[in-house]
Short mmCIF file of C-alpha atoms in Angstrom, two decimals:
data_model
loop_
_atom_site.label_atom_id
_atom_site.label_comp_id
_atom_site.label_asym_id
_atom_site.label_seq_id
_atom_site.Cartn_x
_atom_site.Cartn_y
_atom_site.Cartn_z
CA MET A 1 65.16 -44.32 -48.80
CA SER A 2 66.16 -41.90 -51.58
CA ARG A 3 68.01 -43.45 -54.49
CA PRO A 4 69.37 -40.60 -56.72
CA TRP A 5 71.23 -43.04 -58.93
CA ARG A 6 67.89 -44.21 -60.29
CA VAL A 7 67.03 -40.66 -61.27
CA ILE A 8 70.43 -40.21 -63.01
CA ALA A 9 70.10 -43.49 -64.81
CA THR A 10 66.67 -42.56 -66.01
CA ALA A 11 67.90 -39.18 -67.16
CA GLU A 12 70.82 -40.65 -68.98
CA GLY A 13 68.53 -43.09 -70.75
CA ALA A 14 66.33 -40.26 -71.81
CA ILE A 15 69.32 -38.28 -73.09
CA GLY A 16 70.46 -41.21 -75.11
CA ALA A 17 67.06 -41.62 -76.64
CA ILE A 18 66.78 -37.95 -77.43
CA GLY A 19 70.33 -37.85 -78.77
CA ALA A 20 69.58 -40.70 -81.09
CA ALA A 21 66.52 -38.95 -82.30
CA LYS A 22 68.48 -35.74 -82.90
CA SER A 23 71.23 -37.57 -84.80
CA ASP A 24 68.63 -38.52 -87.33
CA SER A 25 68.03 -34.85 -87.94
CA GLY A 26 71.59 -33.82 -88.26
CA PRO A 27 75.13 -34.86 -87.24
CA GLY A 28 76.25 -33.72 -83.72
CA ALA A 29 72.88 -32.36 -82.60
CA GLY A 30 72.41 -34.88 -79.77
CA ALA A 31 75.94 -34.33 -78.36
CA ALA A 32 75.47 -30.57 -78.24
CA MET A 33 72.24 -30.88 -76.15
CA ALA A 34 73.44 -33.44 -73.62
CA PRO A 35 74.90 -31.19 -70.79
CA TRP A 36 71.95 -28.85 -70.25
CA LEU A 37 69.39 -31.57 -70.92
CA LEU A 38 71.04 -33.75 -68.27
CA TRP A 39 70.78 -30.87 -65.80
CA LEU A 40 67.10 -30.32 -66.68
CA LEU A 41 66.20 -33.98 -66.28
CA LEU A 42 68.05 -34.19 -62.96
CA VAL A 43 66.08 -31.21 -61.65
CA ILE A 44 62.77 -32.64 -62.89
CA GLY A 45 63.59 -36.13 -61.66
CA THR A 46 64.25 -35.03 -58.09
CA GLY A 47 60.81 -33.44 -57.95
CA THR A 48 58.65 -35.95 -59.78
CA GLY A 49 60.57 -39.13 -60.29
CA THR A 50 60.28 -42.25 -58.15
CA GLY A 51 61.84 -41.74 -54.74
CA GLY A 52 61.95 -37.95 -55.06
CA ALA A 53 60.35 -35.51 -52.66
CA PRO A 54 56.55 -35.54 -53.07
CA PRO A 55 54.96 -32.41 -54.46
CA GLU A 56 53.30 -30.05 -52.07
CA PRO A 57 49.64 -31.06 -51.79
CA ARG A 58 47.17 -28.51 -53.02
CA ALA A 59 44.60 -27.34 -50.53
CA VAL A 60 41.14 -28.59 -51.53
CA PRO A 61 38.58 -25.88 -50.85
CA GLU A 62 35.75 -26.95 -48.53
CA PRO A 63 32.27 -26.95 -50.05
CA PRO A 64 30.21 -23.97 -49.04
CA ARG A 65 28.19 -24.62 -45.93
CA ALA A 66 24.49 -23.91 -45.85
CA VAL A 67 23.60 -21.04 -43.57
CA PRO A 68 21.44 -22.51 -40.80
CA GLU A 69 17.98 -21.09 -40.38
CA PRO A 70 17.48 -19.15 -37.18
CA PRO A 71 15.72 -21.31 -34.58
CA ARG A 72 12.02 -20.73 -34.04
CA THR A 73 11.22 -18.98 -30.83
CA VAL A 74 9.03 -21.72 -29.35
CA PRO A 75 8.73 -21.51 -25.58
CA GLU A 76 9.51 -24.54 -23.49
CA PRO A 77 6.38 -26.46 -22.47
CA ARG A 78 5.20 -25.21 -19.10
CA ALA A 79 2.84 -26.84 -16.65
CA VAL A 80 -0.70 -25.53 -16.51
CA SER A 81 -1.73 -24.50 -13.02
CA ASP A 82 -5.18 -24.92 -11.49
CA ALA A 83 -5.51 -21.13 -11.42
CA GLU A 84 -4.85 -20.99 -15.17
CA LEU A 85 -7.45 -23.69 -15.78
CA ARG A 86 -10.05 -21.75 -13.83
CA GLU A 87 -9.18 -18.49 -15.58
CA LEU A 88 -9.16 -19.94 -19.09
CA SER A 89 -12.41 -21.87 -18.59
CA GLU A 90 -14.13 -18.62 -17.61
CA GLN A 91 -12.66 -16.94 -20.69
CA LEU A 92 -13.91 -19.77 -22.91
CA LEU A 93 -17.38 -19.41 -21.39
CA ALA A 94 -17.40 -15.65 -21.94
CA ALA A 95 -16.38 -16.18 -25.59
CA ASP A 96 -19.09 -18.79 -26.23
CA SER A 97 -21.57 -16.64 -28.13
CA ASN A 98 -23.15 -19.73 -29.72
CA ARG A 99 -24.44 -21.23 -26.48
CA ALA A 100 -28.17 -21.35 -25.86
CA GLY A 101 -29.69 -18.01 -24.97
CA PRO A 102 -32.93 -17.18 -23.18
CA GLY A 103 -35.89 -18.98 -24.76
CA GLN A 104 -33.77 -21.01 -27.16
CA LEU A 105 -33.61 -24.17 -25.07
CA GLU A 106 -36.07 -25.43 -22.48
CA LEU A 107 -35.83 -28.69 -20.53
CA ASN A 108 -38.51 -30.83 -18.92
CA LEU A 109 -36.44 -32.20 -16.05
CA GLU A 110 -39.31 -33.16 -13.77
CA GLY A 111 -41.23 -35.07 -16.40
CA SER A 112 -40.46 -38.35 -18.09
CA GLY A 113 -40.44 -39.50 -21.67
CA ARG A 114 -39.17 -36.25 -23.21
CA LEU A 115 -36.27 -34.13 -21.98
CA PHE A 116 -36.47 -31.20 -24.40
CA SER A 117 -39.65 -29.15 -24.39
CA ARG A 118 -38.23 -26.54 -26.77
CA VAL A 119 -35.19 -26.26 -29.03
CA SER A 120 -35.03 -23.15 -31.20
CA PRO A 121 -34.36 -23.75 -34.91
CA SER A 122 -31.95 -20.80 -34.81
CA LEU A 123 -29.86 -22.64 -32.22
CA LEU A 124 -29.65 -25.72 -34.43
CA ALA A 125 -28.70 -23.52 -37.39
CA VAL A 126 -25.50 -22.29 -35.70
CA PRO A 127 -22.62 -23.35 -38.03
CA THR A 128 -20.88 -25.55 -35.48
CA VAL A 129 -24.16 -27.15 -34.38
CA SER A 130 -25.25 -27.92 -37.95
CA ALA A 131 -21.76 -29.28 -38.70
CA LEU A 132 -22.02 -31.52 -35.63
CA LEU A 133 -25.48 -32.73 -36.64
CA ALA A 134 -24.09 -33.77 -40.04
CA LEU A 135 -21.58 -36.04 -38.28
CA LEU A 136 -23.93 -37.85 -35.93
CA ASP A 137 -25.21 -40.42 -38.45
CA ASN A 138 -21.71 -41.41 -39.59
CA TYR A 139 -21.11 -43.89 -36.80
CA GLU A 140 -22.01 -47.48 -36.01
CA PRO A 141 -23.16 -47.45 -32.35
CA GLN A 142 -22.41 -51.12 -31.67
CA THR A 143 -18.83 -51.75 -30.59
CA GLY A 144 -17.10 -54.56 -32.43
CA ARG A 145 -18.22 -53.26 -35.82
CA ALA A 146 -15.55 -51.42 -37.77
CA GLU A 147 -16.12 -47.75 -38.52
CA ALA A 148 -15.99 -46.84 -42.20
CA GLU A 149 -14.60 -43.45 -43.19
CA PRO A 150 -15.56 -42.72 -46.79
CA PRO A 151 -14.34 -39.44 -48.31
CA GLU A 152 -17.57 -37.57 -47.62
CA GLU A 153 -17.44 -38.42 -43.92
CA LEU A 154 -13.82 -37.31 -43.73
CA ARG A 155 -14.85 -34.02 -45.33
CA GLU A 156 -17.57 -33.65 -42.67
CA GLN A 157 -14.96 -34.15 -39.97
CA ARG A 158 -12.83 -31.40 -41.47
CA ARG A 159 -15.81 -29.08 -41.87
CA PHE A 160 -16.74 -29.52 -38.22
CA LEU A 161 -13.22 -28.78 -36.98
CA GLU A 162 -12.83 -25.85 -39.38
CA ALA A 163 -16.11 -24.37 -38.15
CA ALA A 164 -15.02 -24.81 -34.53
CA LEU A 165 -11.55 -23.38 -35.15
CA ALA A 166 -13.11 -20.31 -36.74
CA THR A 167 -14.81 -19.39 -33.44
CA PRO A 168 -13.40 -17.16 -30.68
CA VAL A 169 -13.58 -20.13 -28.29
CA LEU A 170 -11.08 -22.28 -30.18
CA ALA A 171 -8.97 -19.21 -30.97
CA LEU A 172 -8.54 -18.69 -27.22
CA LEU A 173 -7.54 -22.30 -26.66
CA GLU A 174 -5.13 -22.27 -29.61
CA ARG A 175 -3.43 -19.11 -28.36
CA PHE A 176 -3.14 -20.60 -24.87
CA VAL A 177 -1.51 -23.89 -25.91
CA LEU A 178 0.93 -22.05 -28.17
CA ASP A 179 1.88 -19.57 -25.45
CA LYS A 180 2.42 -22.45 -23.05
CA GLY A 181 4.73 -24.15 -25.54
CA LEU A 182 2.54 -27.25 -25.81
CA TYR A 183 2.79 -27.08 -29.62
CA PRO A 184 5.40 -25.56 -31.94
CA SER A 185 2.80 -24.10 -34.30
CA ALA A 186 -0.91 -23.67 -34.92
CA GLU A 187 -0.67 -26.28 -37.68
CA ALA A 188 0.73 -28.82 -35.22
CA PHE A 189 -2.05 -28.13 -32.73
CA ARG A 190 -4.77 -28.46 -35.37
CA ALA A 191 -3.34 -31.72 -36.68
CA ASP A 192 -3.24 -33.15 -33.17
CA LEU A 193 -6.76 -31.90 -32.45
CA HIS A 194 -8.05 -33.98 -35.36
CA SER A 195 -5.96 -36.98 -34.34
CA MET A 196 -6.92 -37.01 -30.66
CA TRP A 197 -10.64 -36.80 -31.40
CA PHE A 198 -11.06 -38.67 -34.69
CA GLY A 199 -8.22 -41.20 -34.54
CA LEU A 200 -9.72 -44.69 -34.60
CA TYR A 201 -8.98 -47.42 -32.07
CA SER A 202 -10.56 -50.69 -30.92
CA ARG A 203 -12.93 -51.19 -27.99
CA SER A 204 -13.38 -54.82 -29.03
CA LYS A 205 -9.96 -56.23 -28.08
CA GLY A 206 -8.51 -55.56 -31.50
CA GLN A 207 -11.31 -57.17 -33.50
CA ALA A 208 -12.13 -53.93 -35.29
CA LEU A 209 -11.31 -50.21 -35.32
CA ASP A 210 -14.72 -49.42 -33.92
CA SER A 211 -14.33 -46.28 -31.82
CA SER A 212 -12.86 -42.80 -31.45
CA GLY A 213 -12.93 -40.05 -28.88
CA PHE A 214 -15.43 -38.09 -30.93
CA GLU A 215 -17.76 -41.04 -31.34
CA HIS A 216 -17.66 -41.96 -27.67
CA VAL A 217 -18.12 -38.45 -26.25
CA PHE A 218 -20.23 -36.61 -28.82
CA VAL A 219 -22.22 -39.50 -30.32
CA GLY A 220 -22.21 -42.41 -27.88
CA GLU A 221 -21.85 -46.15 -28.27
CA VAL A 222 -23.63 -49.34 -27.29
CA LYS A 223 -21.59 -52.03 -25.56
CA LYS A 224 -23.07 -55.17 -23.99
CA ASP A 225 -26.59 -53.78 -24.39
CA ALA A 226 -25.77 -50.59 -22.46
CA VAL A 227 -25.08 -47.05 -23.63
CA SER A 228 -21.50 -45.93 -23.21
CA GLY A 229 -20.37 -42.33 -23.52
CA CYS A 230 -22.93 -40.01 -25.15
CA HIS A 231 -22.05 -36.81 -23.27
CA ASN A 232 -23.51 -34.22 -25.64
CA TRP A 233 -26.89 -32.54 -25.53
CA VAL A 234 -27.08 -31.97 -29.31
CA GLN A 235 -26.98 -35.74 -29.85
CA LEU A 236 -29.63 -36.31 -27.17
CA GLN A 237 -32.04 -33.84 -28.76
CA ALA A 238 -31.40 -35.36 -32.21
CA LEU A 239 -32.19 -38.85 -30.87
CA GLU A 240 -35.28 -37.56 -29.09
CA SER A 241 -36.51 -35.76 -32.21
CA ALA A 242 -36.14 -39.04 -34.12
CA GLY A 243 -38.14 -40.92 -31.47
CA ARG A 244 -35.15 -42.97 -30.36
CA LEU A 245 -34.56 -41.50 -26.88
CA GLN A 246 -36.63 -42.07 -23.74
CA TYR A 247 -35.78 -39.74 -20.89
CA LEU A 248 -35.96 -41.46 -17.47
CA GLY A 249 -35.23 -38.52 -15.15
CA TYR A 250 -32.23 -36.76 -13.71
CA THR A 251 -30.07 -37.44 -10.67
CA TRP A 252 -28.30 -34.07 -10.37
CA ASP A 253 -28.77 -30.58 -11.75
CA GLY A 254 -26.02 -28.00 -11.35
CA PRO A 255 -26.38 -24.58 -9.72
CA TRP A 256 -26.26 -22.65 -12.98
CA ALA A 257 -29.29 -20.50 -13.74
CA ALA A 258 -28.19 -19.92 -17.35
CA PHE A 259 -26.65 -22.21 -19.92
CA PRO A 260 -24.46 -24.10 -19.96
CA ASP A 261 -25.69 -26.24 -17.09
CA VAL A 262 -24.27 -29.55 -15.84
CA LEU A 263 -26.78 -32.36 -15.73
CA SER A 264 -26.68 -36.00 -14.66
CA LEU A 265 -29.52 -38.10 -16.08
CA ARG A 266 -30.84 -41.51 -17.07
CA PHE A 267 -32.25 -42.48 -20.48
CA ARG A 268 -32.75 -45.25 -23.00
CA TRP A 269 -31.41 -45.11 -26.54
CA ASP A 270 -33.11 -47.55 -28.89
CA GLY A 271 -34.01 -49.52 -25.76
CA HIS A 272 -30.42 -49.59 -24.43
CA LEU A 273 -30.05 -48.14 -20.93
CA LYS A 274 -27.76 -45.36 -19.82
CA SER A 275 -28.12 -45.74 -16.06
CA ARG A 276 -26.26 -42.53 -15.33
CA GLY A 277 -24.62 -40.04 -17.63
CA SER A 278 -23.46 -36.46 -17.24
CA LEU A 279 -23.08 -33.67 -19.77
CA LEU A 280 -23.03 -29.95 -20.36
CA VAL A 281 -26.42 -28.70 -21.52
CA GLY A 282 -26.85 -25.64 -23.71
CA SER A 283 -23.17 -25.14 -24.48
CA SER A 284 -21.92 -24.87 -28.05
CA PRO A 285 -20.04 -27.77 -29.66
CA GLU A 286 -16.89 -25.64 -29.80
CA PHE A 287 -17.11 -24.96 -26.07
CA ASP A 288 -17.35 -28.68 -25.24
CA LEU A 289 -14.52 -29.42 -27.67
CA ALA A 290 -12.28 -26.67 -26.25
CA LEU A 291 -12.96 -27.44 -22.59
CA PHE A 292 -12.50 -31.20 -22.97
CA THR A 293 -9.36 -30.71 -25.08
CA LEU A 294 -7.88 -28.31 -22.53
CA CYS A 295 -8.43 -30.80 -19.71
CA PHE A 296 -7.19 -33.71 -21.82
CA LEU A 297 -3.93 -31.85 -22.49
CA ALA A 298 -3.45 -30.36 -19.02
CA ARG A 299 -4.88 -33.13 -16.81
CA PRO A 300 -5.00 -36.38 -18.81
CA ASP A 301 -6.52 -39.37 -17.02
CA SER A 302 -7.39 -37.27 -14.00
CA GLN A 303 -9.74 -34.65 -12.63
CA CYS A 304 -9.52 -31.17 -14.12
CA HIS A 305 -10.83 -28.40 -11.86
CA ILE A 306 -12.37 -25.48 -13.73
CA SER A 307 -14.75 -22.58 -13.13
CA LEU A 308 -17.96 -21.76 -15.01
CA GLY A 309 -19.76 -18.53 -14.17
CA GLY A 310 -18.06 -18.37 -10.80
CA GLU A 311 -19.08 -21.92 -9.88
CA ALA A 312 -16.56 -24.71 -9.49
CA ALA A 313 -16.83 -27.68 -11.85
CA THR A 314 -14.72 -30.73 -12.61
CA ILE A 315 -14.00 -32.45 -15.91
CA GLN A 316 -12.77 -36.03 -15.98
CA THR A 317 -10.74 -37.17 -18.99
CA TYR A 318 -9.29 -40.51 -20.02
CA SER A 319 -6.79 -41.35 -22.73
CA TRP A 320 -7.00 -44.51 -24.78
CA ASP A 321 -4.35 -47.02 -23.74
CA LYS A 322 -2.13 -44.16 -22.51
CA GLN A 323 -1.93 -42.81 -26.06
CA ARG A 324 -2.72 -39.28 -27.20
CA LEU A 325 -6.24 -40.35 -28.14
CA VAL A 326 -9.34 -39.31 -26.22
CA ALA A 327 -11.12 -42.25 -24.61
CA SER A 328 -13.66 -40.16 -22.71
CA ALA A 329 -14.34 -36.70 -21.31
CA TYR A 330 -17.31 -35.51 -19.26
CA PRO A 331 -18.23 -33.34 -16.26
CA LEU A 332 -18.21 -35.08 -12.89
CA THR A 333 -21.34 -34.81 -10.75
CA PRO A 334 -22.03 -35.77 -7.12
CA GLN A 335 -24.75 -38.20 -8.16
#
């Protein structure tokens, strides 16, 4: 409730005080000022004194808002059809200039003891092949023993992926996954490529980080005295050259007259048996990496139907514990 008498009382008190002060300066000065000063104090008191009308609030300017960046034009992820898988696998094959050519790789399928009768030094000197060879001795084959990753071995991982990504084969795959909206950027795809293949996990019930998709597929492991994985011909020829592989014959050879071929075979590695294993023979490391990655992304934990040189083929992939980590990838064969 407004109480104007308080304002008047306050004003009158102020006049008295001012009048007293003026009387010290000269007789009659305070009395002469009282009427207009009273009016002034009444006006001021009704605006600012206690109980008066509050002053109009000043508008506080809003802080400037940051201009949002325009959204990136990333397409929504779209399903990959079987027709697209067949078409892209043929494109990857056509782009694989580093696969074995005539006279560079010869196999001794009907014999026993040795699988490779000839491997051209020029084939092993291909940048992606030499980068793969540098990685093969970085791993402990026995499961249950933790994998060490010193800085030099991490650099070798990066060099291998960089060499693969510099090829037309991986360029095709990268363009495809970006166009399909599976990744927002090339950087995101490349980071995930490293993670899915080189991310460590445990095949020993958590006792040790002893495995990865790369080790299982490209190098191979030994579990309970048997070979597990090992789906890469470059590793097989390296083991055979070192006297550590005994070829025991094949169970199925694909219809391909030129490389890559699909082969199912038996062998021993340091005495440990691989009773049946399948792999692509004569393909480049980047081709295997691209094809297995494609199927892992498009058909995880299932069969992936592709086409190679007009012939139908099937890649089986598995993820580790339903995570985005490769557990295995290899071509399926009838036997």
